[in-house]
Structure formats: structure tokens, C-alpha cells
Short mmCIF file of C-alpha atoms in Angstrom, two decimals:
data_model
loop_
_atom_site.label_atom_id
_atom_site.label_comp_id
_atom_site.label_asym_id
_atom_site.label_seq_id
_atom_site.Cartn_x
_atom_site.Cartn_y
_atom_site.Cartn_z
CA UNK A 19 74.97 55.48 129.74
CA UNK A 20 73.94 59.30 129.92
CA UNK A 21 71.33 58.73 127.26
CA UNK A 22 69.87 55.29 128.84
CA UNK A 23 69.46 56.85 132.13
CA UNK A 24 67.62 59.97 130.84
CA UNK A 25 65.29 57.84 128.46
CA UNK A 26 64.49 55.22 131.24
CA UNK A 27 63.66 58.34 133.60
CA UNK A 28 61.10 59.81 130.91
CA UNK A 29 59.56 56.19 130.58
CA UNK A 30 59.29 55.78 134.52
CA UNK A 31 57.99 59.24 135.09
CA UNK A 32 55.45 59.17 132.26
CA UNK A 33 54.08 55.41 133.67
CA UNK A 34 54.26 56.54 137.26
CA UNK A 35 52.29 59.93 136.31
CA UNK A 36 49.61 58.13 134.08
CA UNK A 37 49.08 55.22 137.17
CA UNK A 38 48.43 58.64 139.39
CA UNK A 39 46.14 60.06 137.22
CA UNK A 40 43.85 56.95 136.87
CA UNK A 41 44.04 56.05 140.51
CA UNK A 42 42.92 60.19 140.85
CA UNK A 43 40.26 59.68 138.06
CA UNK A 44 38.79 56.53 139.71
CA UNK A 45 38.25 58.02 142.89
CA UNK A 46 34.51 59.64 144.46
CA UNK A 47 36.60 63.34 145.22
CA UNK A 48 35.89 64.05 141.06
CA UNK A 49 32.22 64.34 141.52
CA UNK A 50 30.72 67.61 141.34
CA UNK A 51 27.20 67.61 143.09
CA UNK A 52 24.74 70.06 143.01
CA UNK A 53 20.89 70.38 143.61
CA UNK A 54 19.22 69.03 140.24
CA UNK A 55 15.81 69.41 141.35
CA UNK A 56 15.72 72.91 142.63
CA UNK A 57 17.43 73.81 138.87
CA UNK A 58 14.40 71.61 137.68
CA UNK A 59 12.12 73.77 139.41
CA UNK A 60 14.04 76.72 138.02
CA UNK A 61 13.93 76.01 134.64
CA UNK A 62 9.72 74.86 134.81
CA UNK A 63 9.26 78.51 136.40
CA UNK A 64 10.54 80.24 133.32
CA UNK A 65 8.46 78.05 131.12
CA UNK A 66 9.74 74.91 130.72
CA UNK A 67 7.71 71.92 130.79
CA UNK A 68 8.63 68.83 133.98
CA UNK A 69 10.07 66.43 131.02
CA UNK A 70 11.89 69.85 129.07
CA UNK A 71 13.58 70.90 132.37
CA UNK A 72 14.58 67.35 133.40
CA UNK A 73 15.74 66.50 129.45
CA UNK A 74 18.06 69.84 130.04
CA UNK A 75 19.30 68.82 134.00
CA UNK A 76 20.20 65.49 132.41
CA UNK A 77 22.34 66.57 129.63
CA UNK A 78 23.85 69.35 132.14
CA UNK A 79 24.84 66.29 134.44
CA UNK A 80 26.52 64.43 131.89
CA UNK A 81 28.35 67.10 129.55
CA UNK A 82 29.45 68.20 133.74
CA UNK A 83 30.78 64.46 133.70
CA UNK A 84 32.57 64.50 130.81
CA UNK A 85 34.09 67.42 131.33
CA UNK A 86 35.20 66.66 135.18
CA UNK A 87 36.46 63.34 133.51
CA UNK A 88 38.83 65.16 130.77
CA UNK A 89 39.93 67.92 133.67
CA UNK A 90 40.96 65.00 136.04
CA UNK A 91 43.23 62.75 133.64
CA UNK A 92 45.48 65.53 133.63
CA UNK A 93 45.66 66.17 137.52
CA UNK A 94 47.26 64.54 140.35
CA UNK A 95 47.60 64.71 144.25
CA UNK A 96 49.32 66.88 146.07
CA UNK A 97 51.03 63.57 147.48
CA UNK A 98 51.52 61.95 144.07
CA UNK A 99 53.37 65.16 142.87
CA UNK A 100 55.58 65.00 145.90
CA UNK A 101 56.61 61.11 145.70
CA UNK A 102 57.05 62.31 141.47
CA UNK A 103 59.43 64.92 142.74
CA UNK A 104 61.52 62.70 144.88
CA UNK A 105 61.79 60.47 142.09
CA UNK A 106 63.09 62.93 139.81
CA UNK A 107 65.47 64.33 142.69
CA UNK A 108 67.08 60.39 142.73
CA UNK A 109 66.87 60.32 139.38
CA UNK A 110 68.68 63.44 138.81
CA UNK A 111 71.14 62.43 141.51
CA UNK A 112 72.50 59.36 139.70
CA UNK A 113 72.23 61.69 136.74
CA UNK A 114 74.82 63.99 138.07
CA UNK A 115 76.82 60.77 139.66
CA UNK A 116 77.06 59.22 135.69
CA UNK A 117 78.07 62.91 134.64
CA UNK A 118 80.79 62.95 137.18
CA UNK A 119 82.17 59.24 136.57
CA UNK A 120 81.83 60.78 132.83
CA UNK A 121 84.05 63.69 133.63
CA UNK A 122 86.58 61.66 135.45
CA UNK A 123 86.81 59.64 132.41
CA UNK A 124 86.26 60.95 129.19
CA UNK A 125 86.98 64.44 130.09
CA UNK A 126 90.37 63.53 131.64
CA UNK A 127 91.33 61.33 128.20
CA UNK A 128 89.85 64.43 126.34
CA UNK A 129 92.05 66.82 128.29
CA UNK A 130 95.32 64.39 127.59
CA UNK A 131 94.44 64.74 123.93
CA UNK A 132 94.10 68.42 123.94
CA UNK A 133 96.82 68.31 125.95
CA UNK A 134 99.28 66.47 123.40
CA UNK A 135 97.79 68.68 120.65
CA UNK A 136 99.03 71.65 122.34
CA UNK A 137 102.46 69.87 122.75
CA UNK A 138 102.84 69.24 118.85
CA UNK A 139 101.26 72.52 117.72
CA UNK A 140 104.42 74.00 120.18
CA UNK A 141 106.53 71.77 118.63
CA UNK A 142 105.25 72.46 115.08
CA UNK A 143 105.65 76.02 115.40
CA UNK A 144 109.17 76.20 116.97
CA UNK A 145 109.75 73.98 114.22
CA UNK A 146 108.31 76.77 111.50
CA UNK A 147 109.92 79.37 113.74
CA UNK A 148 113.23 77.31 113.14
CA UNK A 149 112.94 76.98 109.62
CA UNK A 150 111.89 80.96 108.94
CA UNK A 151 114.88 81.73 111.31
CA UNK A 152 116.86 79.72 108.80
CA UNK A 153 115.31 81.16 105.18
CA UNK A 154 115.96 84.74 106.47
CA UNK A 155 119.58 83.73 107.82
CA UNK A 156 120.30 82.17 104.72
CA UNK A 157 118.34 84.95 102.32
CA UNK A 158 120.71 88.02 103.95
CA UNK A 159 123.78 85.95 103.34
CA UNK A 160 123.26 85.35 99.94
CA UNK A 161 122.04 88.82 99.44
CA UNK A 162 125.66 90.20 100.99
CA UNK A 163 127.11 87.80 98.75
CA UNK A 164 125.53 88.93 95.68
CA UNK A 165 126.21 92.71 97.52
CA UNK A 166 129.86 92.20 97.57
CA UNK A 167 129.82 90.60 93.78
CA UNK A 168 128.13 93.64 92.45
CA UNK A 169 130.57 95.89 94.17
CA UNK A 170 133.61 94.05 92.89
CA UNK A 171 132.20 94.04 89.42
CA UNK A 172 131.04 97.82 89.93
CA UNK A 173 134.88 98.69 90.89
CA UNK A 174 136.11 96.43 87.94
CA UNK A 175 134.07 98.10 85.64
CA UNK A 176 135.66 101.63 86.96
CA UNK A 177 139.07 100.24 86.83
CA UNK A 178 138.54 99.20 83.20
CA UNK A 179 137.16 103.00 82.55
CA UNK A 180 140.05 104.31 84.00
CA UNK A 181 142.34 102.46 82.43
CA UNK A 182 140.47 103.15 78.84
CA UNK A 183 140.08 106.80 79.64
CA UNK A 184 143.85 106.29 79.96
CA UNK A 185 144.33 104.93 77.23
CA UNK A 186 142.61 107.31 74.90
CA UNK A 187 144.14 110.19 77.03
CA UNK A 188 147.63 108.69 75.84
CA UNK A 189 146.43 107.90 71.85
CA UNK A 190 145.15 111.54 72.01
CA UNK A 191 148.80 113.24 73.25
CA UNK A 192 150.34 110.95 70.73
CA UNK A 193 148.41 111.96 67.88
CA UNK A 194 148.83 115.33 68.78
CA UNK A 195 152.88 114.70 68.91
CA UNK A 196 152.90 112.67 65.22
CA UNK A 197 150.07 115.94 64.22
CA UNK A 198 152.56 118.34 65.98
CA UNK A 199 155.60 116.79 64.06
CA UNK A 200 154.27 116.14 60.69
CA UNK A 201 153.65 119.85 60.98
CA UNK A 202 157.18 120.59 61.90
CA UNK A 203 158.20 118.88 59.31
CA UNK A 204 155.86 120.31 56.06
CA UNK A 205 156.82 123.89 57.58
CA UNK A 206 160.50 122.26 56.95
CA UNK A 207 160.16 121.09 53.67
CA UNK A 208 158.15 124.73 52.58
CA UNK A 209 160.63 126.35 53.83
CA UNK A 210 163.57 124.41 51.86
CA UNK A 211 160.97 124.63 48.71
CA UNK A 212 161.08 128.47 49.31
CA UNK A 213 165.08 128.26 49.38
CA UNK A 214 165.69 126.64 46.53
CA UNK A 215 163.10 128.36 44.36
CA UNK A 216 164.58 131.53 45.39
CA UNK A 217 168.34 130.12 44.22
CA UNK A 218 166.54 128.83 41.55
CA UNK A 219 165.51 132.04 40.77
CA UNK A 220 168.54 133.93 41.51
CA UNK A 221 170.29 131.45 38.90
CA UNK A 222 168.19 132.44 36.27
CA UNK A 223 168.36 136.30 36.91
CA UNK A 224 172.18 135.43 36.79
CA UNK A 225 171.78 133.25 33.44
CA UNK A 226 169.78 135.78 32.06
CA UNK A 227 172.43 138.65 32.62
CA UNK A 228 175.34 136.46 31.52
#
């Protein structure tokens, strides 16, 4: 409705402005008189012959015409601008009257829509808001989770040491007994070797005297 008002405006105001300009162009006021004898006279005094000077007034007068005929199609009255102006003023005013019916309208459904967007863009990101809440809730549980597994392991893997390093603290102190005894017990067995070579000895030395 915007769009049909402003076109049928241009279309009045260019038919109301070209009516002026004719009724302006048809009218006596575009004449432009002026003495064409005395310039006649003129023009034979610096050496133009009667038929040269009134050949030249003639043309004068009519390229004078034509001209004043071209400059007044594009003018108007005073008056015709005025009644132009007051046209465009009422124009304009049920310009600005569509506009506002416009607004009332279409702006107020436009504002409803922007309106609702708002609304679910809220609602979308307290929904996102929601959901990272969530992820990061969920992320450091499982993370304490895995925590506390490592940790268990990590002191199951110490126990295990411990009792290994146990273990070959005990095989050590027992192979130093069965090393400690085994020793005890050649020194033993040298030393009865010793005794009875010596009797052995002292037998013979007594064999041999006998």
C-alpha cells in the first residue's frame, strides 16, 4: 500500500506539473518585446543594408522565441507551485498515516516474532548451559573415579613391592644360614679329616717302630 501511494503521488504530481507548465507556456506573460526597428536602424548605421538588418531582427525574434518557449516548459507560477506544495503536504500526510497503520501492524507482529526468538534463544541457551553444566559434572566424577583407581592400583603395586622386597630379604638371610651352615659343616668334616690323618699317621709311626 506504501508503494501504490508513493507511485500514484509521482504520477499525479508529474500530470499536475506538466498541465501548469502548458497553461504557463500558453499564456501572453512569455513574450519578450523589444524595439525591432530602432535595432534595424542600428544595424543599417554600421553598414548593413534595410533587407540585411531586417533578415538579422527576424531571425533574432524567432531564435528569442524559441528560446523563451524551451525556458517556459520548465517554469511555473508562483501559485501553481504553492497548490503543488499542498498537494505534496496531503500526500505526504496519508503517507505518514499508511506508515503508522503499517507500524501498528506489521511492526507489532514483527516485534512478537523477535520477541519469541528471544524467548527460544533463552531457552536454547539455558538448555546448552544445562547440558555443559552436566558434561563437566559428569567429566570430574569420572576423572575422581579413575583418580581413586590409579591410587588403589599405585598402593597395590607398593604392597606387592613390599611384600617381594620381603620376600627376597627372607631368601637372602636363608641362603646366608644354609651358606653359613654348609660352612660349619666342611670346617667339621676338615677338621675330623685332619684327626684321623694325624691317628692315621701316628699308627704308622707306631707300625713302623714295632
Amino acid at each position: 500500500e506504501l508503494s501504490l501511494s508513493a507511485g500514484s503521488l509521482q504520477l499525479e504530481r508529474r500530470r499536475d506539473v506538466e498541465q501548469k507548465r502548458g497553461d504557463f507556456a500558453s499564456c501572453g506573460n512569455r513574450k519578450l518585446y523589444f524595439d525591432t526597428h530602432a535595432l534595424v536602424c542600428l544595424l543599417e548605421e554600421n553598414g548593413f543594408t534595410t533587407q540585411q538588418a531586417e533578415i538579422t531582427v527576424s531571425a533574432l525574434v524567432k531564435i528569442t522565441d524559441a528560446n523563451m518557449d524551451i525556458v517556459y516548459k520548465d517554469m511555473v507560477t508562483k501559485m501553481q507551485q504553492e497548490i503543488t506544495v499542498q498537494q505534496l503536504m496531503s500526500q505526504i500526510a496519508n503517507v505518514k498515516k499508511d506508515m503508522i497503520i503499517l507500524e501498528k501492524s506489521e511492526f507489532s507482529a514483527l516485534r512478537a516474532e523477535n520477541e519469541k526468538i528471544n524467548l527460544e534463544l533463552h531457552r536454547l541457551k539455558q538448555q546448552i548451559m544445562d547440558e555443559v553444566v552436566k558434561v563437566r559434572t559428569d567429566t570430574k566424577l569420572e576423572f575422581n573415579l579413575e583418580k581413586s583407581r590409579v591410587k588403589e592400583l599405585y598402593s597395590l603395586n607398593e604392597r606387592k613391592l613390599l611384600e617381594m622386597r620381603t620376600e627376597m630379604v627372607a631368601l637372602h638371610a636363608q641362603q646366608d644360614r644354609a651358606v653359613t651352615q654348609t660352612d660349619r659343616k666342611i670346617d667339621t668334616e676338615v677338621a675330623g679329616l685332619k684327626t684321623m690323618l694325624e691317628s692315621h699317621k701316628l699308627d704308622n709311626i707306631k707300625y713302623l717302630a714295632g
